[in-house]
Amino acid sequence: MLDVFRYAQGASSVEVVLDGYPNYHHLMASPGLQAPKLMLERGINPSALVTAPEGRRRPVIGIRSSPWKAGQRSNPWHDEFDLDHGHVRYYGDHKPGTTGLPGATPGNRALLDAWNQHAATAADERSLAPPLLMFRSRTVRRGVVKGHVEFCGVAVIERLEYVVQRDTDSGRSFPNIVLDLAVLDLAESGDALDMR
């Protein structure tokens, strides 16, 4: 947790280190499998659905927050990371210009689907919930704000709310979702997450 990784869109998953930092794509690769990469090109990055013994499910959702963009047109929300207390407040990806309800974007739709599993009352349903892998964009060289991410942990959804936000540029309000996420303590597992 809190390690910084080199995230380069076209990077190979074979190289262990890129530009002096651990290669994100190498760490996320499935040894011996030709699986698609889990990209972090958006704020909410759902993996593809897979067919597992228990049926079709989504194995993981990658979450990337860009604090330096907070409040701008491309990122009108302000995510809050309180990792010392294991809490993240994360806004969905509905924007002022997005038409439809908050589930209209692929990212919000994936989180709403995941919420149904995270909030399930039956343990077997909750076990199908995709974990959220949390990352923050990091600046490692002055003036270069792209290409590095800090791993902030694995999270589950504690609460989901529908909210109305206001676009600071236009003054228009727009609907969105906001999630309260619990960052899991993986100390007992040696800080490892079994991606199976």
GROMACS .gro file of C-alpha atoms in nm:
model
  196
    1MET     CA    1   0.000   0.000   0.000
    2LEU     CA    2   0.113   0.353  -0.091
    3ASP     CA    3   0.373   0.220  -0.334
    4VAL     CA    4   0.402   0.422  -0.655
    5PHE     CA    5   0.391   0.234  -0.985
    6ARG     CA    6   0.474   0.336  -1.341
    7TYR     CA    7   0.154   0.322  -1.541
    8ALA     CA    8   0.217   0.347  -1.915
    9GLN     CA    9  -0.072   0.274  -2.148
   10GLY     CA   10   0.121   0.064  -2.401
   11ALA     CA   11   0.368  -0.095  -2.158
   12SER     CA   12   0.447  -0.464  -2.173
   13SER     CA   13   0.355  -0.681  -1.876
   14VAL     CA   14   0.693  -0.857  -1.908
   15GLU     CA   15   0.912  -0.571  -1.783
   16VAL     CA   16   0.938  -0.568  -1.404
   17VAL     CA   17   1.057  -0.205  -1.377
   18LEU     CA   18   0.983   0.097  -1.599
   19ASP     CA   19   1.169   0.425  -1.556
   20GLY     CA   20   1.286   0.320  -1.210
   21TYR     CA   21   0.940   0.230  -1.078
   22PRO     CA   22   0.763  -0.107  -1.053
   23ASN     CA   23   0.562  -0.169  -1.371
   24TYR     CA   24   0.188  -0.163  -1.295
   25HIS     CA   25   0.112  -0.395  -1.587
   26HIS     CA   26   0.369  -0.652  -1.471
   27LEU     CA   27   0.223  -0.658  -1.120
   28MET     CA   28  -0.134  -0.691  -1.248
   29ALA     CA   29  -0.056  -0.966  -1.503
   30SER     CA   30  -0.187  -1.317  -1.455
   31PRO     CA   31   0.114  -1.553  -1.471
   32GLY     CA   32   0.073  -1.803  -1.753
   33LEU     CA   33  -0.252  -1.649  -1.879
   34GLN     CA   34  -0.314  -1.429  -2.180
   35ALA     CA   35  -0.569  -1.214  -1.997
   36PRO     CA   36  -0.661  -0.857  -2.096
   37LYS     CA   37  -0.491  -0.582  -1.896
   38LEU     CA   38  -0.680  -0.398  -1.623
   39MET     CA   39  -0.641  -0.045  -1.754
   40LEU     CA   40  -0.674   0.272  -1.546
   41GLU     CA   41  -0.766   0.515  -1.821
   42ARG     CA   42  -1.078   0.643  -1.645
   43GLY     CA   43  -1.182   0.701  -1.288
   44ILE     CA   44  -1.386   0.379  -1.280
   45ASN     CA   45  -1.236   0.086  -1.470
   46PRO     CA   46  -1.449  -0.229  -1.456
   47SER     CA   47  -1.282  -0.549  -1.570
   48ALA     CA   48  -1.459  -0.761  -1.827
   49LEU     CA   49  -1.721  -1.007  -1.709
   50VAL     CA   50  -1.587  -1.363  -1.683
   51THR     CA   51  -1.754  -1.701  -1.670
   52ALA     CA   52  -1.667  -1.863  -1.339
   53PRO     CA   53  -1.796  -2.184  -1.179
   54GLU     CA   54  -2.057  -1.974  -0.994
   55GLY     CA   55  -2.169  -1.799  -1.315
   56ARG     CA   56  -2.092  -1.471  -1.497
   57ARG     CA   57  -1.933  -1.212  -1.273
   58ARG     CA   58  -1.693  -0.919  -1.267
   59PRO     CA   59  -1.371  -1.011  -1.085
   60VAL     CA   60  -1.245  -0.659  -1.002
   61ILE     CA   61  -1.301  -0.287  -1.054
   62GLY     CA   62  -1.004  -0.051  -1.074
   63ILE     CA   63  -1.062   0.294  -0.926
   64ARG     CA   64  -0.832   0.583  -1.014
   65SER     CA   65  -0.861   0.926  -0.857
   66SER     CA   66  -0.678   1.229  -0.992
   67PRO     CA   67  -0.665   1.477  -0.702
   68TRP     CA   68  -0.493   1.744  -0.912
   69LYS     CA   69  -0.800   1.754  -1.142
   70ALA     CA   70  -1.057   1.798  -0.862
   71GLY     CA   71  -1.307   2.073  -0.935
   72GLN     CA   72  -1.221   2.101  -1.305
   73ARG     CA   73  -1.463   2.045  -1.593
   74SER     CA   74  -1.323   1.693  -1.655
   75ASN     CA   75  -1.344   1.607  -1.284
   76PRO     CA   76  -1.600   1.824  -1.099
   77TRP     CA   77  -1.599   1.617  -0.779
   78HIS     CA   78  -1.358   1.597  -0.484
   79ASP     CA   79  -1.275   1.243  -0.374
   80GLU     CA   80  -1.157   1.211  -0.013
   81PHE     CA   81  -0.890   0.960   0.088
   82ASP     CA   82  -0.851   0.907   0.465
   83LEU     CA   83  -0.630   0.600   0.450
   84ASP     CA   84  -0.517   0.634   0.813
   85HIS     CA   85  -0.876   0.552   0.910
   86GLY     CA   86  -0.945   0.309   0.623
   87HIS     CA   87  -1.205   0.531   0.454
   88VAL     CA   88  -1.247   0.670   0.103
   89ARG     CA   89  -1.538   0.884  -0.016
   90TYR     CA   90  -1.551   0.841  -0.392
   91TYR     CA   91  -1.778   1.014  -0.645
   92GLY     CA   92  -1.914   0.840  -0.954
   93ASP     CA   93  -1.837   0.948  -1.309
   94HIS     CA   94  -2.161   1.127  -1.402
   95LYS     CA   95  -2.071   1.475  -1.529
   96PRO     CA   96  -2.272   1.792  -1.596
   97GLY     CA   97  -2.307   1.709  -1.966
   98THR     CA   98  -2.403   1.343  -1.917
   99THR     CA   99  -2.762   1.271  -2.010
  100GLY     CA  100  -2.974   1.025  -1.818
  101LEU     CA  101  -2.964   0.897  -1.463
  102PRO     CA  102  -2.640   0.826  -1.269
  103GLY     CA  103  -2.626   0.468  -1.405
  104ALA     CA  104  -2.594   0.594  -1.765
  105THR     CA  105  -2.213   0.582  -1.766
  106PRO     CA  106  -2.031   0.246  -1.778
  107GLY     CA  107  -1.839   0.328  -1.459
  108ASN     CA  108  -2.142   0.418  -1.250
  109ARG     CA  109  -2.333   0.121  -1.392
  110ALA     CA  110  -2.053  -0.115  -1.279
  111LEU     CA  111  -2.051   0.040  -0.929
  112LEU     CA  112  -2.430   0.019  -0.899
  113ASP     CA  113  -2.418  -0.348  -1.002
  114ALA     CA  114  -2.133  -0.409  -0.755
  115TRP     CA  115  -2.330  -0.234  -0.478
  116ASN     CA  116  -2.605  -0.495  -0.508
  117GLN     CA  117  -2.348  -0.765  -0.428
  118HIS     CA  118  -2.156  -0.569  -0.163
  119ALA     CA  119  -2.482  -0.494   0.022
  120ALA     CA  120  -2.629  -0.843  -0.015
  121THR     CA  121  -2.753  -1.007   0.305
  122ALA     CA  122  -2.639  -1.357   0.202
  123ALA     CA  123  -2.268  -1.438   0.235
  124ASP     CA  124  -2.261  -1.637  -0.091
  125GLU     CA  125  -2.390  -1.330  -0.280
  126ARG     CA  126  -2.139  -1.099  -0.108
  127SER     CA  127  -1.854  -1.336  -0.200
  128LEU     CA  128  -1.926  -1.258  -0.569
  129ALA     CA  129  -1.879  -0.882  -0.514
  130PRO     CA  130  -1.584  -0.745  -0.709
  131PRO     CA  131  -1.316  -0.587  -0.489
  132LEU     CA  132  -1.225  -0.228  -0.569
  133LEU     CA  133  -0.853  -0.170  -0.628
  134MET     CA  134  -0.790   0.192  -0.529
  135PHE     CA  135  -0.527   0.410  -0.698
  136ARG     CA  136  -0.441   0.781  -0.693
  137SER     CA  137  -0.252   0.959  -0.970
  138ARG     CA  138   0.083   1.083  -0.844
  139THR     CA  139   0.325   1.345  -0.968
  140VAL     CA  140   0.677   1.208  -0.939
  141ARG     CA  141   0.856   1.474  -1.141
  142ARG     CA  142   0.769   1.841  -1.135
  143GLY     CA  143   0.536   1.925  -1.419
  144VAL     CA  144   0.468   1.560  -1.515
  145VAL     CA  145   0.130   1.457  -1.375
  146LYS     CA  146   0.064   1.147  -1.584
  147GLY     CA  147   0.203   0.799  -1.586
  148HIS     CA  148   0.234   0.714  -1.216
  149VAL     CA  149  -0.021   0.574  -0.973
  150GLU     CA  150  -0.011   0.513  -0.600
  151PHE     CA  151  -0.182   0.199  -0.473
  152CYS     CA  152  -0.423   0.294  -0.193
  153GLY     CA  153  -0.556  -0.049  -0.107
  154VAL     CA  154  -0.845  -0.285  -0.166
  155ALA     CA  155  -1.189  -0.159  -0.073
  156VAL     CA  156  -1.549  -0.269  -0.038
  157ILE     CA  157  -1.857  -0.051  -0.065
  158GLU     CA  158  -2.008   0.038   0.274
  159ARG     CA  159  -2.266   0.286   0.152
  160LEU     CA  160  -2.391   0.430  -0.175
  161GLU     CA  161  -2.589   0.754  -0.203
  162TYR     CA  162  -2.749   0.945  -0.486
  163VAL     CA  163  -2.641   1.309  -0.474
  164VAL     CA  164  -2.694   1.630  -0.667
  165GLN     CA  165  -2.379   1.825  -0.748
  166ARG     CA  166  -2.335   2.171  -0.897
  167ASP     CA  167  -2.106   2.247  -1.189
  168THR     CA  168  -1.896   2.547  -1.087
  169ASP     CA  169  -1.856   2.668  -1.449
  170SER     CA  170  -2.218   2.663  -1.565
  171GLY     CA  171  -2.398   2.668  -1.229
  172ARG     CA  172  -2.609   2.374  -1.349
  173SER     CA  173  -2.678   2.089  -1.112
  174PHE     CA  174  -2.642   1.724  -1.210
  175PRO     CA  175  -2.710   1.387  -1.044
  176ASN     CA  176  -2.434   1.147  -0.942
  177ILE     CA  177  -2.354   0.876  -0.692
  178VAL     CA  178  -2.110   0.889  -0.403
  179LEU     CA  179  -1.970   0.585  -0.225
  180ASP     CA  180  -1.823   0.539   0.119
  181LEU     CA  181  -1.557   0.272   0.085
  182ALA     CA  182  -1.391   0.068   0.358
  183VAL     CA  183  -1.026  -0.002   0.281
  184LEU     CA  184  -0.948  -0.356   0.393
  185ASP     CA  185  -0.663  -0.448   0.626
  186LEU     CA  186  -0.470  -0.723   0.446
  187ALA     CA  187  -0.200  -0.760   0.714
  188GLU     CA  188  -0.315  -1.112   0.808
  189SER     CA  189  -0.270  -1.223   0.445
  190GLY     CA  190   0.078  -1.071   0.418
  191ASP     CA  191  -0.064  -0.770   0.231
  192ALA     CA  192  -0.145  -1.000  -0.061
  193LEU     CA  193  -0.474  -1.019  -0.246
  194ASP     CA  194  -0.562  -1.350  -0.406
  195MET     CA  195  -0.698  -1.228  -0.741
  196ARG     CA  196  -0.870  -1.563  -0.803
   0.00000   0.00000   0.00000
